[in-house]
mmCIF file of C-alpha atoms in Angstrom:
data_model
loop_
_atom_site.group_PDB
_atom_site.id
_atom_site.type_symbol
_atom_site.label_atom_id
_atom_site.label_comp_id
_atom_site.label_asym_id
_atom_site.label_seq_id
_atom_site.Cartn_x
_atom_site.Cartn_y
_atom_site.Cartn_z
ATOM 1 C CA UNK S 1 -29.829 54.063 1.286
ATOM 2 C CA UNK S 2 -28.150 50.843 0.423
ATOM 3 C CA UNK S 3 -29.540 50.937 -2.552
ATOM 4 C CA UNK S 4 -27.804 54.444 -3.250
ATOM 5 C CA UNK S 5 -24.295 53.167 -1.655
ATOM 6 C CA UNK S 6 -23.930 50.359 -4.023
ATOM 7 C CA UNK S 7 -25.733 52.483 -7.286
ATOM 8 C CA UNK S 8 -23.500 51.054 -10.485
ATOM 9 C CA UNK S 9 -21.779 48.743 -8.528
ATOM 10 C CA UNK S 10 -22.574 45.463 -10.635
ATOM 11 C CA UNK S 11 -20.848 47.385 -13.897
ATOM 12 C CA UNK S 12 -17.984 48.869 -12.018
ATOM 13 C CA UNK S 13 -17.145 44.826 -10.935
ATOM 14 C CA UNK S 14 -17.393 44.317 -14.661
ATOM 15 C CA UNK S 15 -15.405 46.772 -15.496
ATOM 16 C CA UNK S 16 -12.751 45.808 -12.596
ATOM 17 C CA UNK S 17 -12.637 42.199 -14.134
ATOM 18 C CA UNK S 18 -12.123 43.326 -17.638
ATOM 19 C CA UNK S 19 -8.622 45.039 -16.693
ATOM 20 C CA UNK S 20 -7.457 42.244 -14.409
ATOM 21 C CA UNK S 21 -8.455 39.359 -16.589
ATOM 22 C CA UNK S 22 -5.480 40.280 -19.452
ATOM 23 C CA UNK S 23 -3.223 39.880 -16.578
ATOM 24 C CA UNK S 24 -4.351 37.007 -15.235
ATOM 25 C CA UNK S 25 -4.119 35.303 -18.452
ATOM 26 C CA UNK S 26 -0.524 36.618 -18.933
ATOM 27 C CA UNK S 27 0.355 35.364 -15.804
ATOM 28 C CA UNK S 28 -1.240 31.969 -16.944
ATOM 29 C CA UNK S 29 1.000 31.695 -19.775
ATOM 30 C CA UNK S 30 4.165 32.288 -18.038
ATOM 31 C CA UNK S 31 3.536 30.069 -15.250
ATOM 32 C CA UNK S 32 2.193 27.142 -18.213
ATOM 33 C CA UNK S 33 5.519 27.782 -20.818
ATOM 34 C CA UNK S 34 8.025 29.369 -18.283
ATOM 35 C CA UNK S 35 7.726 29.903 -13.963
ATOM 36 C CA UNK S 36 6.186 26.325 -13.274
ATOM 37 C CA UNK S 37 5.674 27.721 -9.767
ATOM 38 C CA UNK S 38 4.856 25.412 -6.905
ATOM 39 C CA UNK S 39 1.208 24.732 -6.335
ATOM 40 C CA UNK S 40 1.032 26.970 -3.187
ATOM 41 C CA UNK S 41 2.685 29.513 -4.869
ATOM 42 C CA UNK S 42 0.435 29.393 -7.427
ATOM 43 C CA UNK S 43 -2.455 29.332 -5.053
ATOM 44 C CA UNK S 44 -0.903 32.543 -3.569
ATOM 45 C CA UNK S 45 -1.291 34.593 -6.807
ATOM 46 C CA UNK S 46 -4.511 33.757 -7.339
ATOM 47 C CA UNK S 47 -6.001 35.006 -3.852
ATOM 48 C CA UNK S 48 -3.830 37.708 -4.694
ATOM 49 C CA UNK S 49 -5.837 38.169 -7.788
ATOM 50 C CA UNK S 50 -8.962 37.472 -6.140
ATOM 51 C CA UNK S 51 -8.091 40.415 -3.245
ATOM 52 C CA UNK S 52 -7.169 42.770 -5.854
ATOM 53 C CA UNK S 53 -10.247 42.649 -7.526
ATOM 54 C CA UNK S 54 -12.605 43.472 -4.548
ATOM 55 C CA UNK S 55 -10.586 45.541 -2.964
ATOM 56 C CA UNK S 56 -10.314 47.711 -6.343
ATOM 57 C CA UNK S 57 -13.858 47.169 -6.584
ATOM 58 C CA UNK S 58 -14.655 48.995 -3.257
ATOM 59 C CA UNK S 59 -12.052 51.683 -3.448
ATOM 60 C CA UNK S 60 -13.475 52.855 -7.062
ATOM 61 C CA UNK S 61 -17.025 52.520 -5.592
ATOM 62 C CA UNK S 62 -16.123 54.329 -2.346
ATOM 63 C CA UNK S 63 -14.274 57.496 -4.194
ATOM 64 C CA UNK S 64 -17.836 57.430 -6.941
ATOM 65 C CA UNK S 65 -20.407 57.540 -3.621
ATOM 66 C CA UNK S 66 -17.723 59.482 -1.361
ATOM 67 C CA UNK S 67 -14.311 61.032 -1.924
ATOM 68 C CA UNK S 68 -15.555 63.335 -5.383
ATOM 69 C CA UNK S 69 -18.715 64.451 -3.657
ATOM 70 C CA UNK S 70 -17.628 65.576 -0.442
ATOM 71 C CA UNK S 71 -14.255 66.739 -2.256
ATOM 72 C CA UNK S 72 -16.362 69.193 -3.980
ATOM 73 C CA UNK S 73 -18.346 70.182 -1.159
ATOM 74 C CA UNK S 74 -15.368 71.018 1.187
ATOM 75 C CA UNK S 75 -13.690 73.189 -2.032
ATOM 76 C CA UNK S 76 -16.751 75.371 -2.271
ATOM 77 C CA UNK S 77 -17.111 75.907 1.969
ATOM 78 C CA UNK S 78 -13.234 76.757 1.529
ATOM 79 C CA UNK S 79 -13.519 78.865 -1.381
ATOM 80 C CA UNK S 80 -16.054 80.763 0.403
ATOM 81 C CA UNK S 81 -14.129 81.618 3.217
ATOM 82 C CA UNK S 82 -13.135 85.210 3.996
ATOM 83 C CA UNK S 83 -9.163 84.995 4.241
ATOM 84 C CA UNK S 84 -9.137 82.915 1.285
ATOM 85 C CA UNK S 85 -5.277 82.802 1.044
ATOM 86 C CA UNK S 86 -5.478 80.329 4.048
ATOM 87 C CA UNK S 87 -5.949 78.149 0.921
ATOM 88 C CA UNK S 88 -2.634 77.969 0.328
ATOM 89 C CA UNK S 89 -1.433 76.312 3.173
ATOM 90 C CA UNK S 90 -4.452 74.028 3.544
ATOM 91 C CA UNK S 91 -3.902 72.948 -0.275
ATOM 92 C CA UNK S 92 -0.321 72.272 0.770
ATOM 93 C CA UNK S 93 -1.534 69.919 3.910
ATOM 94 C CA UNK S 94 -3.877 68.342 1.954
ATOM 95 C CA UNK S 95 -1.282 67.150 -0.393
ATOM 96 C CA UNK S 96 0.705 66.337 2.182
ATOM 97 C CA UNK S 97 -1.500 63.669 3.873
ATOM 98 C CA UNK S 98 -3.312 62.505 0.994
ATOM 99 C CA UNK S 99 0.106 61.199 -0.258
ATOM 100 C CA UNK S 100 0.579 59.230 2.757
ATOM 101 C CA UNK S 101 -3.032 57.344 1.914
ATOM 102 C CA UNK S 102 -1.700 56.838 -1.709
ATOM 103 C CA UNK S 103 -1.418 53.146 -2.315
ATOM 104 C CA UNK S 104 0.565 53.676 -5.714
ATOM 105 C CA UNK S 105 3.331 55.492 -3.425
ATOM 106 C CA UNK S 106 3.116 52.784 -0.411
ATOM 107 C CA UNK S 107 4.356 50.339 -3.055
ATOM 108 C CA UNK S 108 7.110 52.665 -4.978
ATOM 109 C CA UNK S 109 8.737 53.455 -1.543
ATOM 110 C CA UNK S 110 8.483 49.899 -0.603
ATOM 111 C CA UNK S 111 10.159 48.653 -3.939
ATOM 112 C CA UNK S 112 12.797 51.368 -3.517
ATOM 113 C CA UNK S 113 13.959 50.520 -0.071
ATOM 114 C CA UNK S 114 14.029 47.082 -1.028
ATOM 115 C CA UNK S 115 15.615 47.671 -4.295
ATOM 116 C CA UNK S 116 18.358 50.123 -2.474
ATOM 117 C CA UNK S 117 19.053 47.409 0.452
ATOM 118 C CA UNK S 118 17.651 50.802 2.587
ATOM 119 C CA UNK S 119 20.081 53.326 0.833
ATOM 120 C CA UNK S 120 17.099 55.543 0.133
ATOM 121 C CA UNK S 121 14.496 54.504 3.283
ATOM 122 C CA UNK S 122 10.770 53.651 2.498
ATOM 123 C CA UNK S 123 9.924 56.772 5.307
ATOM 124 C CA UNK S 124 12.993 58.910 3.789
ATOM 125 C CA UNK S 125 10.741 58.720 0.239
ATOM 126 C CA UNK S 126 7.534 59.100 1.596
ATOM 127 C CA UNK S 127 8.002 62.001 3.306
ATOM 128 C CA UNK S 128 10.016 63.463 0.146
ATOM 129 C CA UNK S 129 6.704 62.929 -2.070
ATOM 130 C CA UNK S 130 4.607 63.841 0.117
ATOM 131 C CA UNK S 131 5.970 67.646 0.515
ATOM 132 C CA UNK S 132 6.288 67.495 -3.019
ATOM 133 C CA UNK S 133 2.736 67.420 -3.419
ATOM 134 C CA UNK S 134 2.113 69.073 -0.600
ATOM 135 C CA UNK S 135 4.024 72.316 -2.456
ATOM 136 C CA UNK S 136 2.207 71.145 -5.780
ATOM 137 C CA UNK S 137 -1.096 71.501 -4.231
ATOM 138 C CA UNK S 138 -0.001 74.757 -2.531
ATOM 139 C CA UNK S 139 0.922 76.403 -5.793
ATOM 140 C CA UNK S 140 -2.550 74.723 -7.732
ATOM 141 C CA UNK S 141 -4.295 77.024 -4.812
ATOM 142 C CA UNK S 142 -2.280 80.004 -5.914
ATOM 143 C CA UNK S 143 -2.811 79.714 -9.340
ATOM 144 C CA UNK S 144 -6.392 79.296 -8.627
ATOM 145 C CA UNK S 145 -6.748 82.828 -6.420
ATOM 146 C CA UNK S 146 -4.451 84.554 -8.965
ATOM 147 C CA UNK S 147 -5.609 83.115 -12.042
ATOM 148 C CA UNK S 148 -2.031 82.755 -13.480
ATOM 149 C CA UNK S 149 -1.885 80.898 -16.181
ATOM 150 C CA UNK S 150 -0.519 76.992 -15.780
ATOM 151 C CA UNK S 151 2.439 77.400 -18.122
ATOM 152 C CA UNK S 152 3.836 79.652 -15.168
ATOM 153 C CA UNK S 153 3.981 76.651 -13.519
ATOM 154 C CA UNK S 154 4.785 73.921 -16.051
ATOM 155 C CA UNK S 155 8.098 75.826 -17.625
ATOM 156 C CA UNK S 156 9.994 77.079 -14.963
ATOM 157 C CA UNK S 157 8.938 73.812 -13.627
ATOM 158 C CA UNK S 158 10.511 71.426 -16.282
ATOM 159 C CA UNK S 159 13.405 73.669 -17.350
ATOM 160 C CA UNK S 160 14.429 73.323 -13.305
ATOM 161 C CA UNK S 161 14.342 69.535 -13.780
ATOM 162 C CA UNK S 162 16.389 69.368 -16.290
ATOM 163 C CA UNK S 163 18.934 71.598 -14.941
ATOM 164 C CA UNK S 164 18.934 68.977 -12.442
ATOM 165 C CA UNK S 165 19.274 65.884 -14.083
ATOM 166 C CA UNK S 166 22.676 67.099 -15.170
ATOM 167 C CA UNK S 167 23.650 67.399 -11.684
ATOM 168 C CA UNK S 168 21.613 64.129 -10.365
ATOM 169 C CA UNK S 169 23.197 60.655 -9.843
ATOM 170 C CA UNK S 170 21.814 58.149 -11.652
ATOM 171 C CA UNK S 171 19.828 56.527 -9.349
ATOM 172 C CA UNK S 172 18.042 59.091 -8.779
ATOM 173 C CA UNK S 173 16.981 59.983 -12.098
ATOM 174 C CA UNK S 174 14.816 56.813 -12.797
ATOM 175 C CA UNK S 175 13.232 56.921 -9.122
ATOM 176 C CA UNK S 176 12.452 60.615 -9.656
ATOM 177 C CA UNK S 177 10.100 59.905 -12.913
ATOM 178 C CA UNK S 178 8.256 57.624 -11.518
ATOM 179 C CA UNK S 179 7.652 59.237 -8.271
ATOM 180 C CA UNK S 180 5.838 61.965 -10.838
ATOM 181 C CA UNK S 181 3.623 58.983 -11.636
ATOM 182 C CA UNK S 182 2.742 57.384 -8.513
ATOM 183 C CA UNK S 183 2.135 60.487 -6.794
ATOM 184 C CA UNK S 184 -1.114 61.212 -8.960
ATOM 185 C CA UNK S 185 -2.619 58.297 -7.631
ATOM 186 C CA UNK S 186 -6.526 58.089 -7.079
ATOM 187 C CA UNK S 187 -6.412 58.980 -3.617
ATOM 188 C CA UNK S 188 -5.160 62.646 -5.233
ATOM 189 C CA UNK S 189 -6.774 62.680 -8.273
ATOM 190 C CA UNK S 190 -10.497 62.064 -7.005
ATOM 191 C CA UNK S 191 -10.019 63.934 -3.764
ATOM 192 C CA UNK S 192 -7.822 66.925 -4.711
ATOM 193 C CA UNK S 193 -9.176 67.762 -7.996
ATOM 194 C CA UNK S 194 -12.883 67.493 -6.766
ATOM 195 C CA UNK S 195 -11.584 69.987 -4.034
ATOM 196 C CA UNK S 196 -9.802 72.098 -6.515
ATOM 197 C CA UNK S 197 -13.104 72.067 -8.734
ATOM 198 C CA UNK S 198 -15.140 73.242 -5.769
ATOM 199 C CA UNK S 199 -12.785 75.870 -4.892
ATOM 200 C CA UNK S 200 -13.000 77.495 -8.213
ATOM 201 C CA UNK S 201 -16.772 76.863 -8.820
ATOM 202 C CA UNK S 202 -17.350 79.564 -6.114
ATOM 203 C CA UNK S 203 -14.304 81.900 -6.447
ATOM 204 C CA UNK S 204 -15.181 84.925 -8.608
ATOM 205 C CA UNK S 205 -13.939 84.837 -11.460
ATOM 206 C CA UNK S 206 -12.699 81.491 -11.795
ATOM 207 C CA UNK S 207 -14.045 78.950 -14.099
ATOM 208 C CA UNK S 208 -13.963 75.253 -12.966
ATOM 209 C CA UNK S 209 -12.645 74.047 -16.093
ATOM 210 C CA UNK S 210 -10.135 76.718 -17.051
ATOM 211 C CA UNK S 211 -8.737 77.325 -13.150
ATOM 212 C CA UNK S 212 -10.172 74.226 -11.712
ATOM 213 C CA UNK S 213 -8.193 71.646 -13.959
ATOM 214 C CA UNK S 214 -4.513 71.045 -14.536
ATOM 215 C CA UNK S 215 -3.715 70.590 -11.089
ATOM 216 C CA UNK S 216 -2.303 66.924 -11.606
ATOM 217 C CA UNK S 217 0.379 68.899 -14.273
ATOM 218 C CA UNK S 218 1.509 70.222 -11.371
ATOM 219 C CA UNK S 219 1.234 67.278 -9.183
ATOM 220 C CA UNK S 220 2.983 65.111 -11.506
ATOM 221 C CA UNK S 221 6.352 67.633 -11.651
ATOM 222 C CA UNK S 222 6.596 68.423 -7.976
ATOM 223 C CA UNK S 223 7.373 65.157 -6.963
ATOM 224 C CA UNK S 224 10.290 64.751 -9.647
ATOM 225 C CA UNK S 225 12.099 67.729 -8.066
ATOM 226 C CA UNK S 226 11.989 66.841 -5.142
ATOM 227 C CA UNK S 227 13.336 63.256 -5.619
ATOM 228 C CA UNK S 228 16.232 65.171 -7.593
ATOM 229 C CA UNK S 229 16.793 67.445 -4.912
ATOM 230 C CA UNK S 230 17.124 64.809 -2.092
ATOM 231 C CA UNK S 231 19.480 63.168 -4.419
ATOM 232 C CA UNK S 232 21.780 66.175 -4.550
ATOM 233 C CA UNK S 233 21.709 66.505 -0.960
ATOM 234 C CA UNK S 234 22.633 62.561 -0.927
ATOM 235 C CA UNK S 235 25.604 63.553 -3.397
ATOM 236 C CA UNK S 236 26.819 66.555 -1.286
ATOM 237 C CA UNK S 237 26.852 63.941 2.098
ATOM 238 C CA UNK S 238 28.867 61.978 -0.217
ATOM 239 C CA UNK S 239 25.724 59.283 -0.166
ATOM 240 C CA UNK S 240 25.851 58.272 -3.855
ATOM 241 C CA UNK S 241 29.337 57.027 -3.985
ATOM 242 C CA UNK S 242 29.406 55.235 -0.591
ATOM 243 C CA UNK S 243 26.605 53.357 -2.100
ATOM 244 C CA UNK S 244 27.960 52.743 -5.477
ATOM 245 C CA UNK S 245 31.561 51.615 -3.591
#
Protein backbone atom coordinates (compact mmCIF):
# COMPACT_ATOMS: atom_id res chain seq x y z
CA UNK A 1 0.00 0.00 0.00
CA UNK A 2 2.73 2.47 0.64
CA UNK A 3 4.29 1.41 -2.05
CA UNK A 4 1.12 2.34 -4.25
CA UNK A 5 0.63 5.86 -2.30
CA UNK A 6 3.99 7.12 -3.17
CA UNK A 7 4.03 5.22 -7.02
CA UNK A 8 6.08 8.04 -9.27
CA UNK A 9 6.79 10.04 -6.51
CA UNK A 10 10.74 10.26 -6.93
CA UNK A 11 10.05 11.82 -10.73
CA UNK A 12 7.22 14.04 -9.74
CA UNK A 13 10.03 15.69 -6.98
CA UNK A 14 12.15 15.96 -10.09
CA UNK A 15 9.88 17.39 -11.95
CA UNK A 16 8.78 19.88 -8.96
CA UNK A 17 12.53 21.00 -8.73
CA UNK A 18 12.95 21.59 -12.38
CA UNK A 19 10.16 24.47 -12.34
CA UNK A 20 11.28 26.02 -9.06
CA UNK A 21 14.98 25.96 -9.71
CA UNK A 22 14.66 28.91 -12.72
CA UNK A 23 13.18 30.89 -10.00
CA UNK A 24 15.37 30.34 -7.51
CA UNK A 25 18.18 31.29 -9.63
CA UNK A 26 16.33 34.51 -10.69
CA UNK A 27 15.83 35.33 -7.34
CA UNK A 28 19.67 34.70 -6.83
CA UNK A 29 20.56 37.23 -9.27
CA UNK A 30 18.48 39.97 -8.02
CA UNK A 31 19.35 39.59 -4.53
CA UNK A 32 23.51 39.29 -5.86
CA UNK A 33 23.23 42.62 -8.52
CA UNK A 34 20.12 44.41 -6.98
CA UNK A 35 17.86 43.55 -3.35
CA UNK A 36 21.05 42.83 -1.12
CA UNK A 37 18.45 41.64 1.40
CA UNK A 38 19.42 41.10 5.00
CA UNK A 39 20.69 37.67 5.86
CA UNK A 40 17.44 36.65 7.68
CA UNK A 41 15.55 37.83 5.03
CA UNK A 42 17.34 35.94 2.82
CA UNK A 43 17.10 32.92 5.01
CA UNK A 44 13.29 33.51 4.88
CA UNK A 45 13.02 32.99 1.08
CA UNK A 46 14.80 30.13 1.01
CA UNK A 47 12.59 28.04 3.60
CA UNK A 48 10.06 29.59 1.61
CA UNK A 49 11.52 27.86 -1.34
CA UNK A 50 12.21 24.83 0.49
CA UNK A 51 8.19 24.68 1.75
CA UNK A 52 7.05 25.29 -1.64
CA UNK A 53 8.66 22.52 -3.05
CA UNK A 54 7.27 19.74 -0.72
CA UNK A 55 4.28 21.04 -0.25
CA UNK A 56 3.80 21.14 -4.24
CA UNK A 57 5.28 17.87 -4.17
CA UNK A 58 2.46 16.33 -2.00
CA UNK A 59 -0.45 18.23 -3.40
CA UNK A 60 0.47 16.95 -7.14
CA UNK A 61 1.04 13.45 -5.63
CA UNK A 62 -2.17 13.56 -3.54
CA UNK A 63 -4.57 14.79 -6.63
CA UNK A 64 -2.41 11.65 -9.01
CA UNK A 65 -3.29 8.80 -6.06
CA UNK A 66 -6.64 10.70 -4.93
CA UNK A 67 -8.60 13.69 -6.17
CA UNK A 68 -8.78 12.31 -10.28
CA UNK A 69 -9.68 8.81 -9.19
CA UNK A 70 -12.32 9.27 -6.83
CA UNK A 71 -13.41 12.44 -9.01
CA UNK A 72 -14.24 10.01 -11.62
CA UNK A 73 -15.81 7.57 -9.52
CA UNK A 74 -18.31 10.01 -7.82
CA UNK A 75 -19.22 11.45 -11.69
CA UNK A 76 -20.22 8.01 -12.84
CA UNK A 77 -22.43 7.09 -9.28
CA UNK A 78 -23.96 10.69 -10.10
CA UNK A 79 -24.45 10.22 -13.64
CA UNK A 80 -26.21 7.14 -12.86
CA UNK A 81 -28.66 8.51 -10.75
CA UNK A 82 -32.36 8.54 -11.66
CA UNK A 83 -33.30 12.41 -11.40
CA UNK A 84 -30.23 13.23 -13.12
CA UNK A 85 -31.01 17.01 -13.33
CA UNK A 86 -30.13 17.09 -9.54
CA UNK A 87 -26.77 17.47 -11.36
CA UNK A 88 -27.20 20.77 -11.85
CA UNK A 89 -27.31 22.03 -8.58
CA UNK A 90 -24.73 19.61 -7.19
CA UNK A 91 -22.28 20.79 -10.14
CA UNK A 92 -23.07 24.30 -8.94
CA UNK A 93 -22.09 23.35 -5.07
CA UNK A 94 -19.27 21.66 -6.09
CA UNK A 95 -17.89 24.69 -7.69
CA UNK A 96 -18.81 26.54 -5.05
CA UNK A 97 -16.68 24.86 -2.32
CA UNK A 98 -13.96 23.68 -4.35
CA UNK A 99 -13.17 27.42 -4.94
CA UNK A 100 -12.89 28.03 -1.37
CA UNK A 101 -9.97 25.06 -1.23
CA UNK A 102 -8.30 26.85 -4.27
CA UNK A 103 -4.93 28.05 -3.17
CA UNK A 104 -4.42 30.19 -6.47
CA UNK A 105 -7.69 32.20 -5.27
CA UNK A 106 -6.60 32.32 -1.36
CA UNK A 107 -3.66 34.36 -2.65
CA UNK A 108 -5.54 36.68 -5.44
CA UNK A 109 -8.13 37.71 -2.74
CA UNK A 110 -5.40 38.20 -0.31
CA UNK A 111 -3.31 40.46 -2.76
CA UNK A 112 -6.51 42.33 -3.63
CA UNK A 113 -7.57 43.30 -0.18
CA UNK A 114 -4.20 44.27 0.49
CA UNK A 115 -3.70 46.00 -2.71
CA UNK A 116 -7.31 47.89 -2.21
CA UNK A 117 -6.41 48.89 1.61
CA UNK A 118 -9.91 46.52 2.02
CA UNK A 119 -11.95 48.46 -0.70
CA UNK A 120 -12.80 45.13 -2.28
CA UNK A 121 -12.60 42.53 1.04
CA UNK A 122 -10.57 39.21 0.76
CA UNK A 123 -14.27 37.37 1.90
CA UNK A 124 -16.24 39.99 -0.45
CA UNK A 125 -13.96 38.23 -3.52
CA UNK A 126 -14.06 34.90 -2.43
CA UNK A 127 -17.43 34.49 -2.20
CA UNK A 128 -17.83 36.42 -5.71
CA UNK A 129 -15.56 33.58 -7.41
CA UNK A 130 -16.76 31.11 -5.83
CA UNK A 131 -20.57 31.49 -7.19
CA UNK A 132 -18.99 32.20 -10.29
CA UNK A 133 -17.84 28.83 -10.57
CA UNK A 134 -20.33 27.55 -8.78
CA UNK A 135 -22.82 28.82 -11.91
CA UNK A 136 -19.90 27.68 -14.34
CA UNK A 137 -20.03 24.25 -13.07
CA UNK A 138 -23.86 24.37 -13.01
CA UNK A 139 -24.11 25.21 -16.68
CA UNK A 140 -20.93 22.45 -17.62
CA UNK A 141 -23.73 19.92 -16.01
CA UNK A 142 -26.35 21.28 -18.35
CA UNK A 143 -24.47 21.19 -21.28
CA UNK A 144 -23.50 17.75 -20.41
CA UNK A 145 -27.42 16.35 -20.00
CA UNK A 146 -28.40 18.43 -23.08
CA UNK A 147 -25.52 17.97 -25.18
CA UNK A 148 -25.51 21.66 -26.35
CA UNK A 149 -22.77 22.52 -27.94
CA UNK A 150 -19.92 24.71 -25.86
CA UNK A 151 -20.01 27.72 -28.18
CA UNK A 152 -23.60 28.23 -26.55
CA UNK A 153 -21.75 28.91 -23.74
CA UNK A 154 -18.51 30.59 -24.80
CA UNK A 155 -20.32 33.50 -27.10
CA UNK A 156 -23.04 34.77 -25.30
CA UNK A 157 -20.53 34.38 -22.63
CA UNK A 158 -17.72 36.73 -23.97
CA UNK A 159 -19.93 39.11 -25.96
CA UNK A 160 -21.65 39.76 -22.20
CA UNK A 161 -18.15 40.62 -20.93
CA UNK A 162 -17.44 42.90 -23.13
CA UNK A 163 -20.60 44.69 -22.95
CA UNK A 164 -19.42 45.05 -19.54
CA UNK A 165 -16.13 46.27 -19.64
CA UNK A 166 -17.58 49.39 -21.19
CA UNK A 167 -19.60 49.90 -18.22
CA UNK A 168 -16.82 48.56 -15.56
CA UNK A 169 -14.45 50.86 -13.56
CA UNK A 170 -11.15 50.29 -14.05
CA UNK A 171 -10.24 48.52 -11.24
CA UNK A 172 -12.24 46.13 -11.85
CA UNK A 173 -11.30 45.24 -15.20
CA UNK A 174 -7.71 43.96 -14.39
CA UNK A 175 -8.99 42.02 -11.13
CA UNK A 176 -11.75 40.46 -13.24
CA UNK A 177 -9.12 38.69 -15.81
CA UNK A 178 -7.28 37.30 -13.52
CA UNK A 179 -9.93 36.00 -11.33
CA UNK A 180 -10.71 33.87 -14.82
CA UNK A 181 -7.22 32.51 -14.18
CA UNK A 182 -6.96 31.72 -10.66
CA UNK A 183 -10.23 30.22 -10.49
CA UNK A 184 -9.09 27.14 -12.72
CA UNK A 185 -6.76 26.23 -10.21
CA UNK A 186 -5.82 22.44 -9.57
CA UNK A 187 -8.12 21.99 -6.87
CA UNK A 188 -10.91 22.50 -9.97
CA UNK A 189 -9.21 21.25 -12.68
CA UNK A 190 -8.27 17.66 -11.23
CA UNK A 191 -11.41 17.35 -9.17
CA UNK A 192 -14.15 18.87 -11.37
CA UNK A 193 -13.10 17.71 -14.67
CA UNK A 194 -12.45 14.06 -13.40
CA UNK A 195 -16.12 14.45 -12.09
CA UNK A 196 -17.33 15.93 -15.27
CA UNK A 197 -15.49 12.97 -17.20
CA UNK A 198 -17.27 10.42 -15.04
CA UNK A 199 -20.53 11.99 -15.46
CA UNK A 200 -20.44 11.75 -19.16
CA UNK A 201 -18.66 8.31 -19.37
CA UNK A 202 -22.02 6.84 -18.14
CA UNK A 203 -24.67 9.27 -19.52
CA UNK A 204 -26.12 7.94 -22.79
CA UNK A 205 -25.13 9.45 -25.32
CA UNK A 206 -22.41 11.47 -24.15
CA UNK A 207 -18.87 11.00 -25.06
CA UNK A 208 -16.19 11.83 -22.40
CA UNK A 209 -14.13 13.71 -24.68
CA UNK A 210 -16.67 15.61 -26.76
CA UNK A 211 -19.24 16.42 -23.55
CA UNK A 212 -16.82 15.61 -20.87
CA UNK A 213 -14.12 18.36 -21.75
CA UNK A 214 -14.30 22.12 -22.05
CA UNK A 215 -15.60 22.64 -18.77
CA UNK A 216 -12.57 24.92 -17.61
CA UNK A 217 -13.81 27.32 -20.92
CA UNK A 218 -16.50 27.80 -18.92
CA UNK A 219 -14.83 28.00 -15.65
CA UNK A 220 -12.40 30.44 -16.78
CA UNK A 221 -15.38 33.12 -18.08
CA UNK A 222 -17.72 32.79 -15.14
CA UNK A 223 -15.54 34.21 -12.79
CA UNK A 224 -14.77 37.40 -15.05
CA UNK A 225 -18.49 38.28 -14.98
CA UNK A 226 -18.97 38.08 -11.97
CA UNK A 227 -16.01 40.28 -10.82
CA UNK A 228 -17.55 42.83 -13.47
CA UNK A 229 -20.82 42.56 -12.09
CA UNK A 230 -19.85 43.21 -8.40
CA UNK A 231 -18.02 46.11 -9.78
CA UNK A 232 -21.15 47.64 -11.27
CA UNK A 233 -22.98 47.13 -8.20
CA UNK A 234 -19.82 48.94 -6.42
CA UNK A 235 -20.37 51.83 -9.11
CA UNK A 236 -24.19 52.09 -8.58
CA UNK A 237 -23.41 52.38 -4.38
CA UNK A 238 -21.22 55.03 -5.60
CA UNK A 239 -18.11 52.62 -4.32
CA UNK A 240 -15.67 53.36 -7.17
CA UNK A 241 -15.43 57.04 -6.78
CA UNK A 242 -15.37 57.17 -2.94
CA UNK A 243 -12.38 55.06 -3.42
CA UNK A 244 -10.73 56.86 -6.19
CA UNK A 245 -11.50 60.41 -4.04
Amino acid sequence: MTLHIFEGFPELLIEVGIALVPLFLFFAVFQIFMLKLPFQKVLRVIYGFILTFFGLSFFLQGVHIGFMPVGEIMGKSLGEMKYTWILIPLGFVLGFVATFAEPAVSVMNAEVDKATRGYISEKLMLYTLSTGVGVSIALAMLRILTGLSLWYFIIPGYLLILILLFFSDKIFVGIAFDSGGVATGPMTVTFIVSVAVGIASVTEGRDPLTDGFGMIAIVAMSPIIAVLILGLIFAKKGGADSHES
